[in-house]
Amino acid sequence: SLCFRSFGFSTYIMMAVPFLKFGHNDRQPYLHPKGLDAVRLLPPPISIVAFLGDGRCGKSLLSSTLAQGARAGMTPQTHDAEFLFQVSDAGEPVTEGIDICVIPKQENPNGGSACSLVIMDCEGGNNPVGQIRRIVDVMAMLSSTLIVQVVWGGFSEAQLSQIGVGLAQRDR
């Protein structure tokens, strides 16, 4: 099951697929074949939006909302009408690594999308009951054209530190 177009550009299956995951005791990052295939099949140009932030602050909800809004004017077939990315109100982490949804470029005489869109829903950091893997932030920062830092209320010192460490590792 993939999240790219299946019947041309006007109809496609919209769903989240794995992109960056972890193997070998949750320590070895790898790019998942489903995510790579979904991106590989997109027509250029491609814009990539990454949602980063603390655990349990609404990244998956905002990613789903953007995906639902970006599909306006198209005829999607959605498997879950509520949320594209898995969401929960529990304290346990939901997203592991990075999940993506791709939205192909649409040729529309009334305007439409000028580029294909990849939405990255990233694992949260600073979650006391979850893993904190800096590679998630670094990968998102290296590959995205826009980073959305999601906060619950206001920036904490931990979030600013997380951004700073991610930028420093990215620039190495």
PDB file of C-alpha atoms in Angstrom, residues 13-148:
ATOM      1  CA  ILE A  13      -4.522   6.570  -2.957  1.00  0.00           C
ATOM      2  CA  MET A  14      -3.551   8.856  -0.084  1.00  0.00           C
ATOM      3  CA  MET A  15      -1.999   7.126   2.904  1.00  0.00           C
ATOM      4  CA  ALA A  16       1.113   7.306   5.054  1.00  0.00           C
ATOM      5  CA  VAL A  17       4.074   5.063   4.287  1.00  0.00           C
ATOM      6  CA  PRO A  18       7.289   4.454   6.248  1.00  0.00           C
ATOM      7  CA  PHE A  19      10.356   6.447   5.172  1.00  0.00           C
ATOM      8  CA  LEU A  20      13.040   6.404   7.893  1.00  0.00           C
ATOM      9  CA  LYS A  21      12.857   3.420  10.247  1.00  0.00           C
ATOM     10  CA  PHE A  22      15.159   1.612  12.662  1.00  0.00           C
ATOM     11  CA  GLY A  23      16.389  -1.965  12.728  1.00  0.00           C
ATOM     12  CA  HIS A  24      18.833  -3.986  14.855  1.00  0.00           C
ATOM     13  CA  ASN A  25      17.627  -3.126  18.369  1.00  0.00           C
ATOM     14  CA  ASP A  26      16.152   0.227  17.239  1.00  0.00           C
ATOM     15  CA  ARG A  27      19.641   1.636  16.643  1.00  0.00           C
ATOM     16  CA  GLN A  28      20.330   1.139  12.933  1.00  0.00           C
ATOM     17  CA  PRO A  29      18.488   3.711  10.757  1.00  0.00           C
ATOM     18  CA  TYR A  30      17.500   2.746   7.228  1.00  0.00           C
ATOM     19  CA  LEU A  31      15.385   4.205   4.429  1.00  0.00           C
ATOM     20  CA  HIS A  32      12.304   2.056   3.902  1.00  0.00           C
ATOM     21  CA  PRO A  33      11.718   0.826   0.310  1.00  0.00           C
ATOM     22  CA  LYS A  34       8.026   1.894   0.305  1.00  0.00           C
ATOM     23  CA  GLY A  35       8.936   5.482   1.135  1.00  0.00           C
ATOM     24  CA  LEU A  36      11.774   5.560  -1.386  1.00  0.00           C
ATOM     25  CA  ASP A  37       9.507   4.172  -4.117  1.00  0.00           C
ATOM     26  CA  ALA A  38       6.778   6.706  -3.348  1.00  0.00           C
ATOM     27  CA  VAL A  39       9.211   9.632  -3.653  1.00  0.00           C
ATOM     28  CA  ARG A  40      10.986   8.161  -6.688  1.00  0.00           C
ATOM     29  CA  LEU A  41       7.715   8.059  -8.678  1.00  0.00           C
ATOM     30  CA  LEU A  42       6.824  11.713  -8.102  1.00  0.00           C
ATOM     31  CA  PRO A  43       7.074  14.136 -11.008  1.00  0.00           C
ATOM     32  CA  PRO A  44       9.452  17.062 -10.329  1.00  0.00           C
ATOM     33  CA  PRO A  45       9.723  19.606  -8.895  1.00  0.00           C
ATOM     34  CA  ILE A  46       9.214  18.301  -5.352  1.00  0.00           C
ATOM     35  CA  SER A  47       8.693  20.294  -2.146  1.00  0.00           C
ATOM     36  CA  ILE A  48       9.257  18.514   1.172  1.00  0.00           C
ATOM     37  CA  VAL A  49       7.632  19.733   4.393  1.00  0.00           C
ATOM     38  CA  ALA A  50       8.887  18.202   7.672  1.00  0.00           C
ATOM     39  CA  PHE A  51       7.017  18.453  10.981  1.00  0.00           C
ATOM     40  CA  LEU A  52       9.401  18.377  13.985  1.00  0.00           C
ATOM     41  CA  GLY A  53       8.908  18.947  17.706  1.00  0.00           C
ATOM     42  CA  ASP A  54       8.501  17.386  21.108  1.00  0.00           C
ATOM     43  CA  GLY A  55       6.653  14.125  21.520  1.00  0.00           C
ATOM     44  CA  ARG A  56       2.874  14.373  21.876  1.00  0.00           C
ATOM     45  CA  CYS A  57       2.546  17.975  20.609  1.00  0.00           C
ATOM     46  CA  GLY A  58       0.379  17.444  17.496  1.00  0.00           C
ATOM     47  CA  LYS A  59       2.834  16.826  14.634  1.00  0.00           C
ATOM     48  CA  SER A  60       0.828  13.923  13.175  1.00  0.00           C
ATOM     49  CA  LEU A  61      -2.430  15.848  13.455  1.00  0.00           C
ATOM     50  CA  LEU A  62      -0.956  18.891  11.667  1.00  0.00           C
ATOM     51  CA  SER A  63       0.686  16.685   9.026  1.00  0.00           C
ATOM     52  CA  SER A  64      -2.668  15.008   8.360  1.00  0.00           C
ATOM     53  CA  THR A  65      -4.413  18.371   8.177  1.00  0.00           C
ATOM     54  CA  LEU A  66      -1.888  19.683   5.621  1.00  0.00           C
ATOM     55  CA  ALA A  67      -2.238  16.530   3.515  1.00  0.00           C
ATOM     56  CA  GLN A  68      -6.037  16.780   3.520  1.00  0.00           C
ATOM     57  CA  GLY A  69      -5.839  20.469   2.515  1.00  0.00           C
ATOM     58  CA  ALA A  70      -3.227  19.877  -0.195  1.00  0.00           C
ATOM     59  CA  ARG A  71      -5.454  17.407  -1.964  1.00  0.00           C
ATOM     60  CA  ALA A  72      -8.162  20.011  -2.663  1.00  0.00           C
ATOM     61  CA  GLY A  73      -9.348  19.757  -6.229  1.00  0.00           C
ATOM     62  CA  MET A  74      -8.262  16.119  -6.560  1.00  0.00           C
ATOM     63  CA  THR A  75     -10.237  12.914  -6.126  1.00  0.00           C
ATOM     64  CA  PRO A  76      -8.436  10.950  -3.394  1.00  0.00           C
ATOM     65  CA  GLN A  77      -9.343   7.576  -2.056  1.00  0.00           C
ATOM     66  CA  THR A  78      -8.600   7.732   1.662  1.00  0.00           C
ATOM     67  CA  HIS A  79      -8.415   4.678   3.889  1.00  0.00           C
ATOM     68  CA  ASP A  80      -8.978   6.686   7.074  1.00  0.00           C
ATOM     69  CA  ALA A  81     -11.244   9.703   6.727  1.00  0.00           C
ATOM     70  CA  GLU A  82     -10.134  11.154  10.075  1.00  0.00           C
ATOM     71  CA  PHE A  83      -6.335  11.162  10.102  1.00  0.00           C
ATOM     72  CA  LEU A  84      -3.816  10.210   7.473  1.00  0.00           C
ATOM     73  CA  PHE A  85      -0.984   9.786   9.990  1.00  0.00           C
ATOM     74  CA  GLN A  86      -1.583   7.775  13.149  1.00  0.00           C
ATOM     75  CA  VAL A  87      -2.584  10.008  16.091  1.00  0.00           C
ATOM     76  CA  SER A  88      -3.307   9.289  19.736  1.00  0.00           C
ATOM     77  CA  ASP A  89      -4.129  11.163  22.912  1.00  0.00           C
ATOM     78  CA  ALA A  90      -2.098   8.733  25.056  1.00  0.00           C
ATOM     79  CA  GLY A  91       1.356   9.544  26.427  1.00  0.00           C
ATOM     80  CA  GLU A  92       3.055   6.750  24.485  1.00  0.00           C
ATOM     81  CA  PRO A  93       4.845   7.709  21.252  1.00  0.00           C
ATOM     82  CA  VAL A  94       2.980   6.929  18.039  1.00  0.00           C
ATOM     83  CA  THR A  95       5.369   7.772  15.196  1.00  0.00           C
ATOM     84  CA  GLU A  96       8.682   5.935  14.932  1.00  0.00           C
ATOM     85  CA  GLY A  97      11.278   7.532  12.671  1.00  0.00           C
ATOM     86  CA  ILE A  98       9.655   9.338   9.741  1.00  0.00           C
ATOM     87  CA  ASP A  99       6.447   8.501   7.904  1.00  0.00           C
ATOM     88  CA  ILE A 100       5.561  10.312   4.686  1.00  0.00           C
ATOM     89  CA  CYS A 101       2.688  10.994   2.365  1.00  0.00           C
ATOM     90  CA  VAL A 102       3.279  12.117  -1.202  1.00  0.00           C
ATOM     91  CA  ILE A 103       0.932  14.255  -3.251  1.00  0.00           C
ATOM     92  CA  PRO A 104       1.752  14.320  -6.978  1.00  0.00           C
ATOM     93  CA  LYS A 105       2.000  17.525  -8.977  1.00  0.00           C
ATOM     94  CA  GLN A 106      -1.360  18.364 -10.510  1.00  0.00           C
ATOM     95  CA  GLU A 107      -1.747  19.959 -13.915  1.00  0.00           C
ATOM     96  CA  ASN A 108      -4.733  22.216 -13.414  1.00  0.00           C
ATOM     97  CA  PRO A 109      -5.820  24.996 -15.791  1.00  0.00           C
ATOM     98  CA  ASN A 110      -7.156  26.982 -12.805  1.00  0.00           C
ATOM     99  CA  GLY A 111      -3.801  27.079 -11.042  1.00  0.00           C
ATOM    100  CA  GLY A 112      -3.357  23.968  -8.942  1.00  0.00           C
ATOM    101  CA  SER A 113      -0.145  22.651  -7.498  1.00  0.00           C
ATOM    102  CA  ALA A 114       3.090  23.887  -9.048  1.00  0.00           C
ATOM    103  CA  CYS A 115       5.036  20.984  -7.563  1.00  0.00           C
ATOM    104  CA  SER A 116       4.710  17.572  -5.992  1.00  0.00           C
ATOM    105  CA  LEU A 117       4.523  17.587  -2.202  1.00  0.00           C
ATOM    106  CA  VAL A 118       6.065  15.222   0.345  1.00  0.00           C
ATOM    107  CA  ILE A 119       4.825  15.584   3.930  1.00  0.00           C
ATOM    108  CA  MET A 120       7.132  14.168   6.621  1.00  0.00           C
ATOM    109  CA  ASP A 121       5.615  13.277   9.985  1.00  0.00           C
ATOM    110  CA  CYS A 122       8.646  12.918  12.263  1.00  0.00           C
ATOM    111  CA  GLU A 123       9.111  11.101  15.543  1.00  0.00           C
ATOM    112  CA  GLY A 124       8.979  13.504  18.468  1.00  0.00           C
ATOM    113  CA  GLY A 125      11.895  14.301  20.684  1.00  0.00           C
ATOM    114  CA  ASN A 126      12.004  15.103  24.381  1.00  0.00           C
ATOM    115  CA  ASN A 127       9.453  12.421  25.250  1.00  0.00           C
ATOM    116  CA  PRO A 128      10.164  10.741  28.608  1.00  0.00           C
ATOM    117  CA  VAL A 129       8.521   7.481  27.507  1.00  0.00           C
ATOM    118  CA  GLY A 130       9.998   7.330  23.995  1.00  0.00           C
ATOM    119  CA  GLN A 131      13.277   7.079  22.141  1.00  0.00           C
ATOM    120  CA  ILE A 132      15.171  10.283  21.379  1.00  0.00           C
ATOM    121  CA  ARG A 133      16.968   9.797  18.092  1.00  0.00           C
ATOM    122  CA  ARG A 134      18.690  12.884  16.714  1.00  0.00           C
ATOM    123  CA  ILE A 135      19.072  11.267  13.285  1.00  0.00           C
ATOM    124  CA  VAL A 136      15.342  11.894  12.723  1.00  0.00           C
ATOM    125  CA  ASP A 137      15.774  15.673  13.029  1.00  0.00           C
ATOM    126  CA  VAL A 138      18.998  15.673  11.014  1.00  0.00           C
ATOM    127  CA  MET A 139      17.462  13.626   8.189  1.00  0.00           C
ATOM    128  CA  ALA A 140      14.406  15.899   8.092  1.00  0.00           C
ATOM    129  CA  MET A 141      16.577  19.034   8.074  1.00  0.00           C
ATOM    130  CA  LEU A 142      18.805  17.696   5.296  1.00  0.00           C
ATOM    131  CA  SER A 143      15.995  16.606   3.017  1.00  0.00           C
ATOM    132  CA  SER A 144      13.216  19.166   3.515  1.00  0.00           C
ATOM    133  CA  THR A 145      12.514  22.465   1.821  1.00  0.00           C
ATOM    134  CA  LEU A 146      10.413  23.654   4.780  1.00  0.00           C
ATOM    135  CA  ILE A 147      10.626  22.703   8.458  1.00  0.00           C
ATOM    136  CA  VAL A 148       7.624  23.242  10.726  1.00  0.00           C
TER     137      VAL A 148
END
